[in-house]
Tab-separated table of C-alpha atoms and ligand atoms in Angstrom:
chain	number	residue	atom	x	y	z
R	84	MET	CA	25.076	136.685	-4.222
R	85	GLU	CA	27.959	134.761	-5.622
R	86	ALA	CA	30.455	133.618	-3.049
R	87	GLY	CA	34.027	133.857	-4.118
R	88	LEU	CA	37.123	135.933	-4.305
R	89	ALA	CA	38.377	137.825	-7.309
R	90	LEU	CA	42.112	137.974	-7.759
R	91	GLN	CA	44.002	140.662	-9.560
R	92	THR	CA	47.667	140.495	-10.460
R	93	ARG	CA	49.903	143.461	-9.904
R	94	ALA	CA	53.599	143.700	-10.651
R	95	ALA	CA	55.451	144.029	-7.374
R	96	GLY	CA	58.975	142.997	-8.238
R	97	PHE	CA	59.108	140.757	-5.206
R	98	GLY	CA	59.118	137.043	-4.971
R	99	SER	CA	60.628	134.321	-2.926
R	100	GLY	CA	60.947	131.927	-5.773
R	101	ARG	CA	58.739	130.498	-8.359
R	102	ARG	CA	56.314	127.727	-7.578
R	103	ARG	CA	55.327	125.399	-10.332
R	104	GLY	CA	52.305	123.213	-10.397
R	105	GLY	CA	50.962	124.475	-7.121
R	106	LEU	CA	51.353	123.466	-3.533
R	107	GLN	CA	48.848	121.237	-1.928
R	108	SER	CA	47.733	121.165	1.658
R	109	PRO	CA	47.657	117.828	3.480
R	110	ILE	CA	43.963	117.398	2.829
R	111	GLY	CA	44.168	118.794	-0.662
R	112	SER	CA	41.791	121.594	0.102
R	113	LEU	CA	43.995	124.392	-1.053
R	114	ARG	CA	46.146	124.843	-4.057
R	115	VAL	CA	48.540	127.612	-4.959
R	116	ALA	CA	48.743	127.723	-8.684
R	117	ASP	CA	51.414	129.310	-10.815
R	118	PRO	CA	49.966	129.521	-14.256
R	119	ALA	CA	52.864	131.580	-15.633
R	120	GLY	CA	51.396	135.009	-15.768
R	121	ALA	CA	47.700	134.306	-15.893
R	122	ALA	CA	45.374	136.076	-13.481
R	123	VAL	CA	42.680	133.743	-12.258
R	124	ALA	CA	39.413	133.983	-10.425
R	125	ALA	CA	39.357	132.008	-7.197
R	126	GLY	CA	36.294	130.264	-5.914
R	127	PHE	CA	35.681	129.457	-2.289
R	128	GLY	CA	32.764	127.545	-0.889
R	129	SER	CA	29.867	127.509	-3.254
R	130	GLY	CA	31.360	130.011	-5.700
R	131	ARG	CA	32.671	129.419	-9.195
R	132	ARG	CA	35.998	127.637	-9.383
R	133	ARG	CA	38.583	127.239	-12.079
R	134	GLY	CA	40.794	124.306	-11.303
R	135	GLY	CA	42.082	123.724	-7.803
R	136	LEU	CA	41.087	120.918	-5.537
R	137	GLN	CA	38.142	120.982	-3.269
R	138	SER	CA	37.618	119.880	0.281
R	139	PRO	CA	34.490	119.795	2.394
R	140	ILE	CA	35.308	123.318	3.491
R	141	GLY	CA	35.926	124.639	0.006
R	142	SER	CA	38.808	125.405	-2.239
R	143	LEU	CA	41.134	128.298	-2.698
R	144	ARG	CA	43.338	129.012	-5.631
R	145	VAL	CA	45.742	131.872	-5.948
R	146	ALA	CA	47.665	132.798	-9.032
R	147	ASP	CA	51.286	133.593	-8.380
R	148	PRO	CA	52.815	134.516	-11.677
R	149	ALA	CA	56.598	134.662	-11.447
R	150	GLY	CA	57.427	137.467	-9.089
R	151	ALA	CA	54.112	139.269	-9.394
R	152	ALA	CA	52.004	139.753	-6.332
R	153	VAL	CA	48.310	139.219	-6.169
R	154	ALA	CA	45.741	141.479	-4.633
R	155	VAL	CA	42.545	139.933	-3.493
R	156	ARG	CA	39.195	141.516	-2.922
R	157	ALA	CA	35.675	140.297	-2.465
R	158	ARG	CA	33.921	139.847	-5.784
R	159	GLY	CA	32.002	142.944	-6.664
R	160	SER	CA	33.746	145.106	-4.094
R	161	LYS	CA	36.111	147.926	-4.892
R	162	PRO	CA	39.842	147.372	-4.483
R	163	VAL	CA	41.375	148.841	-1.352
R	164	ALA	CA	42.638	152.329	-2.117
R	165	PRO	CA	45.995	152.787	-0.427
R	166	LEU	CA	46.060	156.537	-0.193
R	167	ARG	CA	42.503	157.527	0.350
R	168	ALA	CA	40.079	156.650	3.060
R	169	LYS	CA	36.474	155.734	2.624
R	170	LYS	CA	35.780	156.128	6.318
R	171	SER	CA	36.721	158.420	9.092
R	172	PHE	CA	38.928	156.870	11.767
R	173	GLY	CA	38.715	158.456	15.174
R	174	GLY	CA	38.034	161.829	13.616
R	175	HIS	CA	40.595	161.386	10.859
R	176	GLU	CA	39.276	161.873	7.381
R	177	ASN	CA	42.108	159.820	5.969
R	178	LEU	CA	43.718	156.516	6.704
R	179	HIS	CA	46.972	158.446	6.560
R	180	ASN	CA	47.627	161.764	8.258
R	181	SER	CA	49.665	162.919	5.309
R	182	VAL	CA	51.300	161.896	2.078
R	183	ASP	CA	54.564	161.793	4.033
R	184	GLU	CA	53.086	159.181	6.328
R	185	ALA	CA	51.962	157.115	3.348
R	186	LEU	CA	55.445	157.336	1.837
R	187	LEU	CA	57.038	156.375	5.132
R	188	LEU	CA	54.826	153.319	5.276
R	189	LYS	CA	55.793	152.409	1.719
R	190	ARG	CA	59.500	152.750	2.499
R	191	LYS	CA	59.304	150.739	5.715
R	192	SER	CA	57.315	147.999	4.091
R	193	GLU	CA	59.855	147.686	1.295
R	194	GLU	CA	62.592	147.095	3.865
R	195	VAL	CA	60.510	144.512	5.649
R	196	LEU	CA	59.659	142.688	2.440
R	197	PHE	CA	63.238	141.601	2.101
R	198	TYR	CA	63.303	140.001	5.518
R	199	LEU	CA	59.876	138.469	5.210
R	200	ASN	CA	61.105	136.611	2.158
R	201	GLY	CA	57.596	135.631	1.191
R	202	ARG	CA	56.436	134.638	4.660
R	203	CYS	CA	52.865	135.479	5.547
R	204	ILE	CA	51.841	138.001	8.163
R	205	TYR	CA	49.147	136.896	10.611
R	206	LEU	CA	47.447	139.685	12.505
R	207	VAL	CA	46.015	138.617	15.849
R	208	GLY	CA	44.156	140.627	18.454
R	209	MET	CA	40.819	141.114	20.105
R	210	MET	CA	37.659	141.835	18.142
R	211	GLY	CA	37.822	145.350	16.778
R	212	SER	CA	41.583	145.695	17.190
R	213	GLY	CA	41.892	146.693	13.538
R	214	LYS	CA	43.218	143.442	12.058
R	215	SER	CA	41.166	143.794	8.874
R	216	THR	CA	41.685	147.526	8.513
R	217	VAL	CA	45.430	147.441	9.112
R	218	GLY	CA	45.779	144.138	7.246
R	219	LYS	CA	44.341	145.588	4.047
R	220	ILE	CA	46.760	148.499	4.170
R	221	MET	CA	49.679	146.166	4.848
R	222	SER	CA	48.778	143.885	1.978
R	223	GLU	CA	48.467	146.834	-0.357
R	224	VAL	CA	51.899	148.241	0.413
R	225	LEU	CA	53.604	144.856	0.545
R	226	GLY	CA	52.012	143.648	-2.674
R	227	TYR	CA	50.652	140.706	-0.686
R	228	SER	CA	47.173	139.211	-0.894
R	229	PHE	CA	44.790	139.967	1.943
R	230	PHE	CA	42.558	137.370	3.542
R	231	ASP	CA	40.128	137.740	6.399
R	232	SER	CA	39.842	134.294	7.984
R	233	ASP	CA	36.253	134.981	9.146
R	234	LYS	CA	35.230	135.609	5.537
R	235	LEU	CA	36.950	132.430	4.392
R	236	VAL	CA	35.095	130.427	7.017
R	237	GLU	CA	31.788	131.979	5.903
R	238	GLN	CA	32.525	131.070	2.300
R	239	ALA	CA	33.725	127.575	3.164
R	240	VAL	CA	30.631	126.844	5.233
R	241	GLY	CA	28.377	128.596	2.718
R	242	MET	CA	26.809	130.989	5.192
R	243	PRO	CA	26.671	134.756	4.960
R	244	SER	CA	27.933	135.602	8.434
R	245	VAL	CA	29.888	134.322	11.388
R	246	ALA	CA	26.864	135.205	13.518
R	247	GLN	CA	24.739	132.772	11.529
R	248	ILE	CA	27.351	130.021	11.764
R	249	PHE	CA	27.356	130.389	15.564
R	250	LYS	CA	23.556	130.332	15.625
R	251	VAL	CA	22.838	127.477	13.222
R	252	HIS	CA	25.845	125.339	14.141
R	253	SER	CA	27.952	126.269	17.166
R	254	GLU	CA	31.059	128.076	18.214
R	255	ALA	CA	32.935	124.747	18.151
R	256	PHE	CA	31.894	124.185	14.527
R	257	PHE	CA	33.119	127.677	13.663
R	258	ARG	CA	36.443	127.033	15.458
R	259	ASP	CA	36.977	123.759	13.576
R	260	ASN	CA	36.490	125.541	10.276
R	261	GLU	CA	38.659	128.424	11.405
R	262	SER	CA	41.477	125.962	12.094
R	263	SER	CA	41.002	124.344	8.674
R	264	VAL	CA	41.193	127.724	6.976
R	265	LEU	CA	44.358	128.660	8.889
R	266	ARG	CA	45.914	125.309	8.084
R	267	ASP	CA	45.224	125.847	4.396
R	268	LEU	CA	46.512	129.409	4.413
R	269	SER	CA	49.676	128.309	6.182
R	270	SER	CA	50.864	126.446	3.103
R	271	MET	CA	50.812	129.660	1.121
R	272	GLN	CA	53.127	132.607	0.820
R	273	ARG	CA	52.820	136.362	0.589
R	274	LEU	CA	49.559	136.775	2.403
R	275	VAL	CA	48.423	139.150	5.090
R	276	VAL	CA	45.810	137.314	7.142
R	277	ALA	CA	43.407	139.025	9.527
R	278	THR	CA	42.565	136.198	11.911
R	279	GLY	CA	39.434	136.039	14.035
R	280	GLY	CA	39.943	137.358	17.560
R	281	GLY	CA	39.571	133.896	19.082
R	282	ALA	CA	41.976	132.072	16.763
R	283	VAL	CA	44.718	132.380	19.390
R	284	ILE	CA	43.020	130.037	21.846
R	285	ARG	CA	43.733	126.849	19.917
R	286	PRO	CA	47.360	125.730	20.100
R	287	VAL	CA	47.102	124.076	16.685
R	288	ASN	CA	46.396	127.473	15.116
R	289	TRP	CA	49.744	128.687	16.432
R	290	LYS	CA	51.416	125.798	14.678
R	291	TYR	CA	50.009	127.186	11.417
R	292	MET	CA	50.611	130.841	12.183
R	293	LYS	CA	54.195	130.247	13.267
R	294	LYS	CA	55.013	129.480	9.646
R	295	GLY	CA	54.798	133.202	9.121
R	296	LEU	CA	55.171	136.311	11.228
R	297	SER	CA	52.449	136.790	13.813
R	298	VAL	CA	51.695	140.309	14.965
R	299	TRP	CA	49.476	141.157	17.923
R	300	LEU	CA	47.576	144.419	17.696
R	301	ASP	CA	47.296	145.260	21.374
R	302	VAL	CA	44.515	147.800	21.802
R	303	PRO	CA	43.115	148.980	25.160
R	304	LEU	CA	39.710	147.495	25.962
R	305	ASP	CA	38.152	150.923	26.249
R	306	ALA	CA	39.134	151.793	22.667
R	307	LEU	CA	37.877	148.407	21.440
R	308	ALA	CA	34.518	148.866	23.148
R	309	ARG	CA	34.156	152.354	21.647
R	310	ARG	CA	34.883	151.113	18.137
R	311	ILE	CA	32.513	148.180	18.496
R	312	ALA	CA	29.742	150.278	20.026
R	313	LYS	CA	30.039	152.577	17.006
R	314	VAL	CA	29.519	149.821	14.425
R	315	GLY	CA	27.226	147.596	16.490
R	316	THR	CA	27.657	144.058	17.722
R	317	ALA	CA	25.446	142.187	15.243
R	318	SER	CA	28.388	140.787	13.284
R	319	ARG	CA	30.191	139.662	16.443
R	320	PRO	CA	28.090	136.959	18.106
R	321	LEU	CA	30.218	136.773	21.239
R	322	LEU	CA	29.410	140.411	21.966
R	323	ASP	CA	25.845	140.568	20.754
R	324	GLN	CA	23.426	141.356	23.568
R	325	PRO	CA	19.697	141.879	23.206
R	326	SER	CA	19.663	144.976	25.370
R	327	GLY	CA	21.803	147.421	27.288
R	328	ASP	CA	24.138	150.238	26.443
R	329	PRO	CA	26.353	148.967	23.565
R	330	TYR	CA	29.584	150.437	24.972
R	331	THR	CA	29.049	149.041	28.480
R	332	MET	CA	27.986	145.634	27.205
R	333	ALA	CA	30.900	145.406	24.768
R	334	PHE	CA	33.373	146.559	27.425
R	335	SER	CA	32.228	144.018	29.973
R	336	LYS	CA	32.207	141.099	27.504
R	337	LEU	CA	35.575	142.075	26.046
R	338	SER	CA	37.056	142.264	29.557
R	339	MET	CA	35.803	138.764	30.277
R	340	LEU	CA	37.208	137.388	27.025
R	341	ALA	CA	40.544	139.127	27.587
R	342	GLU	CA	40.745	137.491	30.996
R	343	GLN	CA	39.852	134.058	29.606
R	344	ARG	CA	42.371	134.368	26.800
R	345	GLY	CA	45.088	135.313	29.232
R	346	ASP	CA	48.454	135.242	27.564
R	347	ALA	CA	47.282	133.676	24.317
R	348	TYR	CA	47.941	136.818	22.279
R	349	ALA	CA	51.400	137.077	23.770
R	350	ASN	CA	52.416	134.044	21.692
R	351	ALA	CA	52.714	136.382	18.732
R	352	ASP	CA	56.184	137.152	17.431
R	353	VAL	CA	55.597	140.865	17.623
R	354	ARG	CA	53.400	143.010	19.826
R	355	VAL	CA	52.243	146.346	18.477
R	356	SER	CA	50.902	148.311	21.406
R	357	LEU	CA	48.699	151.261	20.542
R	358	GLU	CA	49.347	152.769	23.956
R	359	GLU	CA	53.055	152.722	23.254
R	360	ILE	CA	52.662	154.263	19.782
R	361	ALA	CA	50.449	157.026	21.181
R	362	SER	CA	52.895	157.668	23.971
R	363	LYS	CA	55.770	157.828	21.454
R	364	GLN	CA	53.766	160.400	19.544
R	365	GLY	CA	53.407	162.361	22.776
R	366	HIS	CA	49.626	162.495	23.036
R	367	HIS	CA	48.735	159.272	24.893
R	368	ASP	CA	45.419	159.080	23.024
R	369	VAL	CA	45.063	155.866	21.030
R	370	SER	CA	41.956	157.162	19.279
R	371	LYS	CA	44.183	159.659	17.448
R	372	LEU	CA	46.160	156.884	15.758
R	373	THR	CA	45.293	156.259	12.146
R	374	PRO	CA	45.395	152.730	10.747
R	375	THR	CA	48.501	153.862	8.844
R	376	ASP	CA	50.271	154.861	12.067
R	377	ILE	CA	49.675	151.321	13.203
R	378	ALA	CA	50.661	149.732	9.874
R	379	ILE	CA	53.955	151.660	10.022
R	380	GLU	CA	54.672	150.052	13.380
R	381	VAL	CA	53.891	146.630	11.949
R	382	SER	CA	56.303	147.390	9.094
R	383	LEU	CA	59.159	148.727	11.152
R	384	PRO	CA	62.443	147.271	10.053
R	385	ARG	CA	62.992	146.272	13.666
R	386	ILE	CA	60.719	143.365	12.864
R	387	SER	CA	63.210	142.297	10.270
R	388	PHE	CA	65.811	141.688	12.963
R	389	LEU	CA	63.628	138.924	14.260
R	390	PHE	CA	64.379	137.021	11.117
R	391	LEU	CA	68.099	137.544	11.445
R	392	ARG	CA	68.074	135.607	14.688
R	393	THR	CA	67.522	131.912	14.804
R	394	ASN	CA	65.833	132.050	18.184
R	395	TYR	CA	63.754	135.067	18.773
R	396	HIS	CA	61.317	136.059	21.450
R	397	GLN	CA	58.396	138.373	21.330
R	398	THR	CA	59.401	141.974	20.908
R	399	ALA	CA	57.235	144.857	22.022
R	400	PHE	CA	57.379	147.976	19.883
Y	790	ADP	N1	42.998	153.028	14.036
Y	790	ADP	C1	41.683	153.035	14.102
Y	790	ADP	N2	41.036	154.093	14.640
Y	790	ADP	C2	39.699	154.131	14.743
Y	790	ADP	N3	38.881	153.133	14.306
Y	790	ADP	C3	39.468	152.049	13.756
Y	790	ADP	C4	40.885	151.927	13.620
Y	790	ADP	N4	41.157	150.741	13.043
Y	790	ADP	C5	39.966	150.138	12.831
Y	790	ADP	N5	38.954	150.931	13.240
Y	790	ADP	C6	37.509	150.643	13.178
Y	790	ADP	O1	37.237	149.677	14.196
Y	790	ADP	C7	36.307	148.712	13.725
Y	790	ADP	C8	36.931	147.330	13.817
Y	790	ADP	O2	38.035	147.269	12.913
Y	790	ADP	P1	38.403	145.930	12.160
Y	790	ADP	O3	39.551	146.226	11.271
Y	790	ADP	O4	37.180	145.336	11.550
Y	790	ADP	O5	38.870	145.036	13.404
Y	790	ADP	P2	39.088	143.459	13.499
Y	790	ADP	O6	39.315	142.951	12.106
Y	790	ADP	O7	40.296	143.312	14.373
Y	790	ADP	O8	37.854	142.920	14.161
Y	790	ADP	C9	35.962	149.107	12.293
Y	790	ADP	O9	34.774	149.836	12.328
Y	790	ADP	C10	37.107	149.983	11.865
Y	790	ADP	O10	36.692	150.945	10.913
Y	791	S3P	O1	37.123	136.941	19.403
Y	791	S3P	C1	36.426	136.009	18.925
Y	791	S3P	O2	36.277	134.924	19.498
Y	791	S3P	C2	35.771	136.195	17.600
Y	791	S3P	C3	36.182	137.219	16.784
Y	791	S3P	C4	35.564	137.488	15.484
Y	791	S3P	O3	36.526	138.029	14.573
Y	791	S3P	P1	37.048	139.556	14.628
Y	791	S3P	O4	38.177	139.579	15.626
Y	791	S3P	O5	37.510	139.826	13.252
Y	791	S3P	O6	35.893	140.412	15.057
Y	791	S3P	C5	34.984	136.209	14.898
Y	791	S3P	O7	36.009	135.316	14.544
Y	791	S3P	C6	34.054	135.555	15.868
Y	791	S3P	O8	32.980	136.434	16.068
Y	791	S3P	C7	34.734	135.217	17.194
């Protein structure tokens, strides 16, 4: 299968200024091109490339045509549909409970766009916290590009899964590449990035993520273990166990990791607590929250106030 990312331009009427000639990361591994209106295909790792510079970990090129936003999707996959779900979430048939909810999300995200002023959003949180799911919705409504840092590492290394990278190389090798990917992404604008759950443990990654807005999806361990048990642990090497009840194994490993990671997630600019959202909704059951409920919290204009202050501290919503 061809590795690579296909980029699609969509008019979004939002831009923080026009970049000409592209930005280059310190090691020249990433280039943001502005080919005045042209949509381009981006290659990463061993995939096809048009232009852009290459580093040992690969090359990324994103078209940013004057005020238009780009949507990114894996080559061959379908674009993310903003208003319809392909899966059921905690018994919900839809990502959104209603059209009203979808419209609310759209309105909130438009307000936040102004304050973001092109800055990237980095979603952090434990494995299974919904970074990819919520991130795709956020990117869709913001007119931002979505990147999953795990996928970028896979493409850069030229391996089909994080599990294989851990097995053939090591966790340290994966972490080095994860940092390189985050460094490269940090020189770009208008991205929603779903980071790997362990990205928070390296201080240097915070240096990169602090160039944008970091948002911690704080999900109770029990809910995480349920979600992971449902989809299996094969794609998450730190949780993969040869035997045992998947929920119990996932819960115990996640608890250990949460302990080890201590306050690392709390470095994020914003904490979105599912327990608090559920309690606000009056049912106290986080499994009833749709990804859109959560994306609305990420988009709340309250976040925008962070950018009005020169010194801000983490805010829990
Ligand atoms: N709000 C939610 N309710 C129920 N299941 C969810 C929710 N958000 C994500 N999921 C499911 O949980 C699993 C992990 O989500 P994912 O977005 O891949 O997490 P992450 O990127 O943080 O590892 C997926 O199977 C996804 O469909
Ligand atoms: O928590 C972690 O250390 C990891 C989380 C994974 O990403 P997700 O959070 O997307 O599952 C992936 O980066 C790797 O398996 C390690």
